[in-house]
Coordinates of C-alpha atoms and ligand atoms in Angstrom, one line a residue:
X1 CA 70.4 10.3 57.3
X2 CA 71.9 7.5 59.9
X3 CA 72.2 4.4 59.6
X4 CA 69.9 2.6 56.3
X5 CA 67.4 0.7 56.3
X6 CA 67.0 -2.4 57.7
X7 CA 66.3 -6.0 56.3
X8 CA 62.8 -5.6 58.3
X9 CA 62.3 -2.2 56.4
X10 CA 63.2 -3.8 53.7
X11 CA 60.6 -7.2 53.5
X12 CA 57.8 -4.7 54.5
X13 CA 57.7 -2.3 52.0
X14 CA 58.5 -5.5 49.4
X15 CA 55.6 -6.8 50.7
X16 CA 53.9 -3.7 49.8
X17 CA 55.5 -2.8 46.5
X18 CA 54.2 -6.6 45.1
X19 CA 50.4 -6.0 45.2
X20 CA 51.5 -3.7 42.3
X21 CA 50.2 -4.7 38.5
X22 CA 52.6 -6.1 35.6
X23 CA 51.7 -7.4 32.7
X24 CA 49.9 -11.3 32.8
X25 CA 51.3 -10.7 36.4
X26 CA 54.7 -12.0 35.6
X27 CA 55.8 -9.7 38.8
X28 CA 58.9 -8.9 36.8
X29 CA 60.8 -7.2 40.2
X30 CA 63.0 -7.9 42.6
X31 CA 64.6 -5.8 45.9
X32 CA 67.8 -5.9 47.6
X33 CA 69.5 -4.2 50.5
X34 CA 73.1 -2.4 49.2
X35 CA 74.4 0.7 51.7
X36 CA 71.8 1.3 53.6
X37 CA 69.8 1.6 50.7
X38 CA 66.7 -0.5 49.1
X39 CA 67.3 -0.8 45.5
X40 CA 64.6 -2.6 42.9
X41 CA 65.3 -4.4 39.8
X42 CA 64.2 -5.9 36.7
X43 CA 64.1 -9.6 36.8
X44 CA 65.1 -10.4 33.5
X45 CA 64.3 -14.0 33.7
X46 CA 60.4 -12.7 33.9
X47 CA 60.8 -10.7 30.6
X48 CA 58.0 -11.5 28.1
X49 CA 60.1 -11.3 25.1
X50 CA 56.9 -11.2 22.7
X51 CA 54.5 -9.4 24.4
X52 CA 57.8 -6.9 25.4
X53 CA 60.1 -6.9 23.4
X54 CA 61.7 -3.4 24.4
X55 CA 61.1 -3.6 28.2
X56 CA 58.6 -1.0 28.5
X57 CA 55.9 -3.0 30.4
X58 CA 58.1 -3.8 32.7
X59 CA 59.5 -0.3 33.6
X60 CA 56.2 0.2 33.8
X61 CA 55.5 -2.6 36.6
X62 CA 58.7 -1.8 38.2
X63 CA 57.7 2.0 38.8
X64 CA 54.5 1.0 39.9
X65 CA 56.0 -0.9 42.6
X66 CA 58.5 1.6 43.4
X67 CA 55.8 3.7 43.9
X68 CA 54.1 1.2 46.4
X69 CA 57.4 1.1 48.0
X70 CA 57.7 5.0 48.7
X71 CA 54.3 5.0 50.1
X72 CA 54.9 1.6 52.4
X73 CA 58.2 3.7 53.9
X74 CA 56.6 7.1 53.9
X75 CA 53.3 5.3 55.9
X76 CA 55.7 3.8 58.3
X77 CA 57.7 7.2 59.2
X78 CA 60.8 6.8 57.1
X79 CA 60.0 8.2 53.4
X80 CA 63.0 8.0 51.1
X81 CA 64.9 10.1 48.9
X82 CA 64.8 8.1 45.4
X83 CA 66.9 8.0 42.4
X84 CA 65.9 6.8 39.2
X85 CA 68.6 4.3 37.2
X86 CA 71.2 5.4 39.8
X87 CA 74.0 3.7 37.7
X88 CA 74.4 4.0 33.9
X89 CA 76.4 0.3 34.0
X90 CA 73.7 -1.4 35.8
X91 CA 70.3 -0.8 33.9
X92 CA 68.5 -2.7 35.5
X93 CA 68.4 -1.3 38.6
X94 CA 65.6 0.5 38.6
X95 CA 65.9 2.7 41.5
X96 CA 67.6 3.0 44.7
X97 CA 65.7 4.5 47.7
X98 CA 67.6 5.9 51.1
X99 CA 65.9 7.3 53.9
X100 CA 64.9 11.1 54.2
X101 CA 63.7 13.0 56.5
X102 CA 61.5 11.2 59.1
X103 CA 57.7 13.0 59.2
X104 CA 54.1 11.5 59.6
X105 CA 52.7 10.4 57.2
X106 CA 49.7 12.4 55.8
X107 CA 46.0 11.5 56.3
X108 CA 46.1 10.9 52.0
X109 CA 49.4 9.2 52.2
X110 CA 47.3 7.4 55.0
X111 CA 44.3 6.6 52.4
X112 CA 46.4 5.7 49.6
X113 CA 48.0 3.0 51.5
X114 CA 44.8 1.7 53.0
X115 CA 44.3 1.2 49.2
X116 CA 47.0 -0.6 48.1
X117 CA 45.6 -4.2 49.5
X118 CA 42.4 -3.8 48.2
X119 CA 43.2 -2.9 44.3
X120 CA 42.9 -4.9 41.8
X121 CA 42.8 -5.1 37.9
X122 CA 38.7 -5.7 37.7
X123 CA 38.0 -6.7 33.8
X124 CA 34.4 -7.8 34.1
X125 CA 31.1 -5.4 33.2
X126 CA 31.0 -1.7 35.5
X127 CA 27.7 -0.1 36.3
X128 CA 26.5 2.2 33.9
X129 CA 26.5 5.3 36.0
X130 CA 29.3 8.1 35.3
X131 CA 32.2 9.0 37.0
X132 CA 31.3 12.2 38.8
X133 CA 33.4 15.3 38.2
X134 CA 35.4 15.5 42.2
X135 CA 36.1 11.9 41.6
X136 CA 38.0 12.6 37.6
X137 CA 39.9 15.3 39.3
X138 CA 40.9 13.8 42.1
X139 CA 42.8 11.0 39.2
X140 CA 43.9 13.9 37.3
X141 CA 45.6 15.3 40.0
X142 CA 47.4 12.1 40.9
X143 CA 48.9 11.6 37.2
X144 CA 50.4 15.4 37.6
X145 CA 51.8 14.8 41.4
X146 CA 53.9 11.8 39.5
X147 CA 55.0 14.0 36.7
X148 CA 52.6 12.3 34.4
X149 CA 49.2 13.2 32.1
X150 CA 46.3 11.3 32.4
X151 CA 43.4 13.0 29.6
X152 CA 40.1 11.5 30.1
X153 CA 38.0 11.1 26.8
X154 CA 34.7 12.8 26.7
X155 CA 32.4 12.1 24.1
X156 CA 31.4 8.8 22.0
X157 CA 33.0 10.5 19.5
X158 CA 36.3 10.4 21.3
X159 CA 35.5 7.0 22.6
X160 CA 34.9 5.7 19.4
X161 CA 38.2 6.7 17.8
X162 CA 39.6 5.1 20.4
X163 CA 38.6 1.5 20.9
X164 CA 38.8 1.7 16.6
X165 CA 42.7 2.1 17.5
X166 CA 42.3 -0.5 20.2
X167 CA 40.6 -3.2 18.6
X168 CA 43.2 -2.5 15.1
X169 CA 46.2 -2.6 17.9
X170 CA 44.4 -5.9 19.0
X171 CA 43.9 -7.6 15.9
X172 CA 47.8 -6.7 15.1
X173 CA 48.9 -8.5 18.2
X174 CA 46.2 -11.6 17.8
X175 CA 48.5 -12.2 14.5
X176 CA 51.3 -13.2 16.3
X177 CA 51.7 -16.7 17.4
X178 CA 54.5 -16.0 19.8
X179 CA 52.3 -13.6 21.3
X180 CA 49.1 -15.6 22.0
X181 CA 51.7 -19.0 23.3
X182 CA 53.0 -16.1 25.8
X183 CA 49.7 -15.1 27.0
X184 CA 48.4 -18.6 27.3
X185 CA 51.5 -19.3 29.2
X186 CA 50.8 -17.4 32.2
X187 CA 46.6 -17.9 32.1
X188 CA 46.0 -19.9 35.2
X189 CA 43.3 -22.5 35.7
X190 CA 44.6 -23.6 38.8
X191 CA 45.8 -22.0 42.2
X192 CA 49.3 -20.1 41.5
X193 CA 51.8 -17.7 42.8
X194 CA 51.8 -15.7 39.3
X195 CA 49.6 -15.2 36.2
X196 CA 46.1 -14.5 35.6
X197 CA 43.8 -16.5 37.1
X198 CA 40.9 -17.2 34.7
X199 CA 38.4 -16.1 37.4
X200 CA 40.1 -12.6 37.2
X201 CA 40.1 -12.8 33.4
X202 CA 36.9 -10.9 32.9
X203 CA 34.3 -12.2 30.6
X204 CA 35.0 -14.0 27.2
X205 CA 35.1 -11.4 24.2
X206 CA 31.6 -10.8 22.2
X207 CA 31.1 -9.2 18.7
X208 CA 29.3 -6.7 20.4
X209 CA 32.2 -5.3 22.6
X210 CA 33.2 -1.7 21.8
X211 CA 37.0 -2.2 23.7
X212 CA 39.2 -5.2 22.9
X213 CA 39.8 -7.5 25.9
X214 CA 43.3 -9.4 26.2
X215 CA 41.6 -13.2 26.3
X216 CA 42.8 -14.4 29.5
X217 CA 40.4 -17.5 29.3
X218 CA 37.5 -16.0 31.5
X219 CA 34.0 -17.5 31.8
X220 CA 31.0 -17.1 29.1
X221 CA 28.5 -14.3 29.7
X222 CA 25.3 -14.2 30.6
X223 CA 22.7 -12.7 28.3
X224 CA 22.3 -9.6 28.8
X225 CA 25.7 -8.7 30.8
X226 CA 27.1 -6.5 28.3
X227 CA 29.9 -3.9 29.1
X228 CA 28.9 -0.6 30.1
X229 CA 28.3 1.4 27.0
X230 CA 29.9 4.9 28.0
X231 CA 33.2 3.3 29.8
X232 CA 35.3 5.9 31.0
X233 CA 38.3 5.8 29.3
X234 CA 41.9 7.5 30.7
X235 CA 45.2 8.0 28.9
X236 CA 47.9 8.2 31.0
X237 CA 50.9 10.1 29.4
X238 CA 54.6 11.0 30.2
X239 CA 56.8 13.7 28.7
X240 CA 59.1 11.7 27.4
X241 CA 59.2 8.0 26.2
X242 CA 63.2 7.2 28.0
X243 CA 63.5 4.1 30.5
X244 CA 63.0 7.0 33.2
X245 CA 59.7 8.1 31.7
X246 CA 58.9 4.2 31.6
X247 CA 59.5 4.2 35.0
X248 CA 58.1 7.5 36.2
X249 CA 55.0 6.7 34.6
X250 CA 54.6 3.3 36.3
X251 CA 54.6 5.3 39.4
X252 CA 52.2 7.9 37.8
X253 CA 49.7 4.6 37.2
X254 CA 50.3 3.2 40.5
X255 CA 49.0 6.3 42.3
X256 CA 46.3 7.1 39.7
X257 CA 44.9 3.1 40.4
X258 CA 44.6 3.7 44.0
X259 CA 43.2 7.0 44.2
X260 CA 40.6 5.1 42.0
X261 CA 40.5 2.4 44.5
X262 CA 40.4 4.8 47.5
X263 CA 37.3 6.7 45.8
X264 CA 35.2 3.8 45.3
X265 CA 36.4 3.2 41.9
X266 CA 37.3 0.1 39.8
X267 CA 39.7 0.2 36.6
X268 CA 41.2 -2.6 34.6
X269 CA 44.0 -1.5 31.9
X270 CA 44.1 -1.9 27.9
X271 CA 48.0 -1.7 26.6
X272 CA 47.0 -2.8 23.3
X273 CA 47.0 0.4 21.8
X274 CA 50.2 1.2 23.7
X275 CA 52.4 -2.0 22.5
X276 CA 51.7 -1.6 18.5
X277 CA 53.5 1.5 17.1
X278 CA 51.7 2.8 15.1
X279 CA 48.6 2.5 17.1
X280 CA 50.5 5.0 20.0
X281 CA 51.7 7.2 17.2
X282 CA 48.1 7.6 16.3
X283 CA 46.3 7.3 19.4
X284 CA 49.3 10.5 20.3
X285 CA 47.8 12.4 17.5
X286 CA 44.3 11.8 18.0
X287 CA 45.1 13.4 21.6
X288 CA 47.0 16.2 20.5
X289 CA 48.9 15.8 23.4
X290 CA 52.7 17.0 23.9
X291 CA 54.5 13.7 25.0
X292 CA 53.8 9.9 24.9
X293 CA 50.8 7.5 26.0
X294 CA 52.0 5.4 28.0
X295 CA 48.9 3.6 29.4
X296 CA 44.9 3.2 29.0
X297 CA 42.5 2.6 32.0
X298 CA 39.0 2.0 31.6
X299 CA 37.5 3.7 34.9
X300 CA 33.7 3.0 36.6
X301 CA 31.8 1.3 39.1
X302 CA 32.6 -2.2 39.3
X303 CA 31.0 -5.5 40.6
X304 CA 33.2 -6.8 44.1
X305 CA 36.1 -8.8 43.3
X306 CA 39.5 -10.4 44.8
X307 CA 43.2 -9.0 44.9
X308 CA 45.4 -11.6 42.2
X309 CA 48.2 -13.8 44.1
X310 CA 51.5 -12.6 44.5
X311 CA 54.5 -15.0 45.1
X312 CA 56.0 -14.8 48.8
X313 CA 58.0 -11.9 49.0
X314 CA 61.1 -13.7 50.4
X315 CA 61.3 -15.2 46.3
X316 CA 62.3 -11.6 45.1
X317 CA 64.6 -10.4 47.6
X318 CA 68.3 -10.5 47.6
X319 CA 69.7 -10.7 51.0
X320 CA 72.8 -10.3 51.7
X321 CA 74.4 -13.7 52.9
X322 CA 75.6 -13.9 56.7
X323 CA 78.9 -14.1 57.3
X324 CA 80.1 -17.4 59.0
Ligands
FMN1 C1 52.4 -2.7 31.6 C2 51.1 -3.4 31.9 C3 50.2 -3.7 30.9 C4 49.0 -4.3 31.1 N1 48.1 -4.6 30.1 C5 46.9 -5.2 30.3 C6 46.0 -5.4 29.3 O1 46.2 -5.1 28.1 N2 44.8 -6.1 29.6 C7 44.5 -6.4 30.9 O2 43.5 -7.0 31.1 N3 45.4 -6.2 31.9 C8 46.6 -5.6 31.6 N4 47.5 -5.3 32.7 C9 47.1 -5.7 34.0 C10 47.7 -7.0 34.5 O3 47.3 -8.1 33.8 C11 47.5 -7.2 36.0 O4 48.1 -6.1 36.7 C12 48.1 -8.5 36.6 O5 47.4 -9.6 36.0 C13 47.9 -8.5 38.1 O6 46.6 -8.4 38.5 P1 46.0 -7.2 39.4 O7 46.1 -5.9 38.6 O8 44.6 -7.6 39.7 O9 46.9 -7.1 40.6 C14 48.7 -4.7 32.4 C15 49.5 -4.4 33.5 C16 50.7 -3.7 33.2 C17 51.7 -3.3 34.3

């Protein structure tokens, strides 16, 4: 195509590509302009070397904003041809986008980005009532579109041998010292640009829950507001477990969340299981899955709640500096 994309293009699709989720919303991203073409990175300062020690979670939060960045450009009338780690020497860079063919937009395109504001990680209690069958296919369908597997688990059997995986992951992790100063690092009682904020924690952990819940400082329950007792509970897998399949399945996520969102839908995600070994080697087996588990959403119908903060989006982009 002509000429690139633009420094506008560019700061409206960041915009965009920053409501995505990453882990205690450290927002490990940043964009830049280079050819004509929009490129996101890692921000390596925004690493959480405990919690993260290989990078996964942030491939994983970088691909979910790539894939808010597609749909920004595609909504907008100039979608973009994307390459994944365009250049062996420069890992970090995530991906580099240049513009395609221009076309409309289509009404789902449309209805996924209507979505993208609205989403958000919602940890606290869902309704009890199930997730009807259009509504699970719809999310299966937006794993495979990405290249991804999500398997939903039917049964309290399956359920069960789940959250025991969960909860052994959890306990594994609650060991480490590093990893609980990391977490309370970036738990916010105050206003702030990045973090959790404790009023988007989701309620303080009970003996009674069934799934393990990270700790983020949230409020005391009231009696009687337990956590649904059926949750539905997703798997999303890739193929492969390489820094693309990191990547590609952040994207995967990214859509899954807001077809959720965009069909009424709340989810909140569960990586435990995901960031202990041996707990994905056996959650992998208990699936009987070809390829790897790369994330866990539990899915139902939630109580209203707020979008987290982001920081301004001029903070993660690297313009290039006028000449004098
Ligand atoms: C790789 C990854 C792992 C995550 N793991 C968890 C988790 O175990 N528990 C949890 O409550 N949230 C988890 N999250 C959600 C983030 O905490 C959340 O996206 C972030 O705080 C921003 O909030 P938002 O999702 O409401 O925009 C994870 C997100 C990502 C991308």
């Amino acid at each position: 195509m002509d000429a690139g994309y633009t420094v506008e293009q560019l700061r409206a699709a960041a915009t965009d590509a920053v409501r995505a989720p990453s882990l205690h919303n450290t927002q490990p991203w940043r964009f830049r302009l280079r050819d004509g073409g929009i490129e996101i990175l890692v921000d390596p300062s925004r690493r959480l070397p405990a919690t993260d020690p290989s990078g996964w979670g942030v491939r994983v939060a970088c691909g979910a904003a790539l894939f808010n960045l597609r749909l920004a450009l595609t909504v907008a009338g100039t979608p973009a041809a994307v390459r994944l780690r365009p250049y062996p020497a420069e890992p970090d860079v995530v991906a580099r986008l240049v513009p395609d063919v221009p076309r409309r937009p289509t009404p789902a395109e449309q209805a996924l980005y209507a979505a993208l504001a609205r989403r958000f990680s919602n940890r606290a209690p869902f309704w009890p009532d199930p997730v009807p069958a259009d509504a699970r296919w719809r999310l299966t369908e937006a794993a495979r579109a990405e290249g991804c597997w999500l398997e939903l688990l039917v049964g309290v059997s399956a359920v069960n041998a789940f959250a025991e995986i969960a909860r052994g992951a959890h306990r594994v992790l609650e060991r480490d010292p590093a990893y609980r100063a990391e977490r309370e690092e970036w738990v916010r009682a105050e206003p702030a640009p990045d973090g959790v904020p404790t009023s988007a924690g989701g309620p303080q952990a009970e003996p009674q829950d069934l799934l393990p819940s990270r700790g983020f400082g949230g409020r005391n329950r009231a009696p009687g507001r337990d956590f649904e007792p059926e949750p539905l509970v997703a798997v999303l897998g890739s193929t492969g477990n390489t820094a693309v399949d990191q990547v590609v399945a952040g994207q995967a996520l990214q859509r899954v969340l807001l077809t959720a969102t965009d069909a009424g839908l709340a989810a909140s995600l569960l990586s435990q299981p995901i960031e202990v070994p041996t707990a994905r080697e056996q959650l992998r087996l208990s699936l009987g899955r070809f390829g790897t588990p790369q994330m866990v959403l539990r899915i139902g119908y939630g109580q209203p709640g707020w979008p987290t903060p982001r920081r301004p989006v001029d903070e993660v982009l690297d313009l290039p500096v006028p000449r004098a």
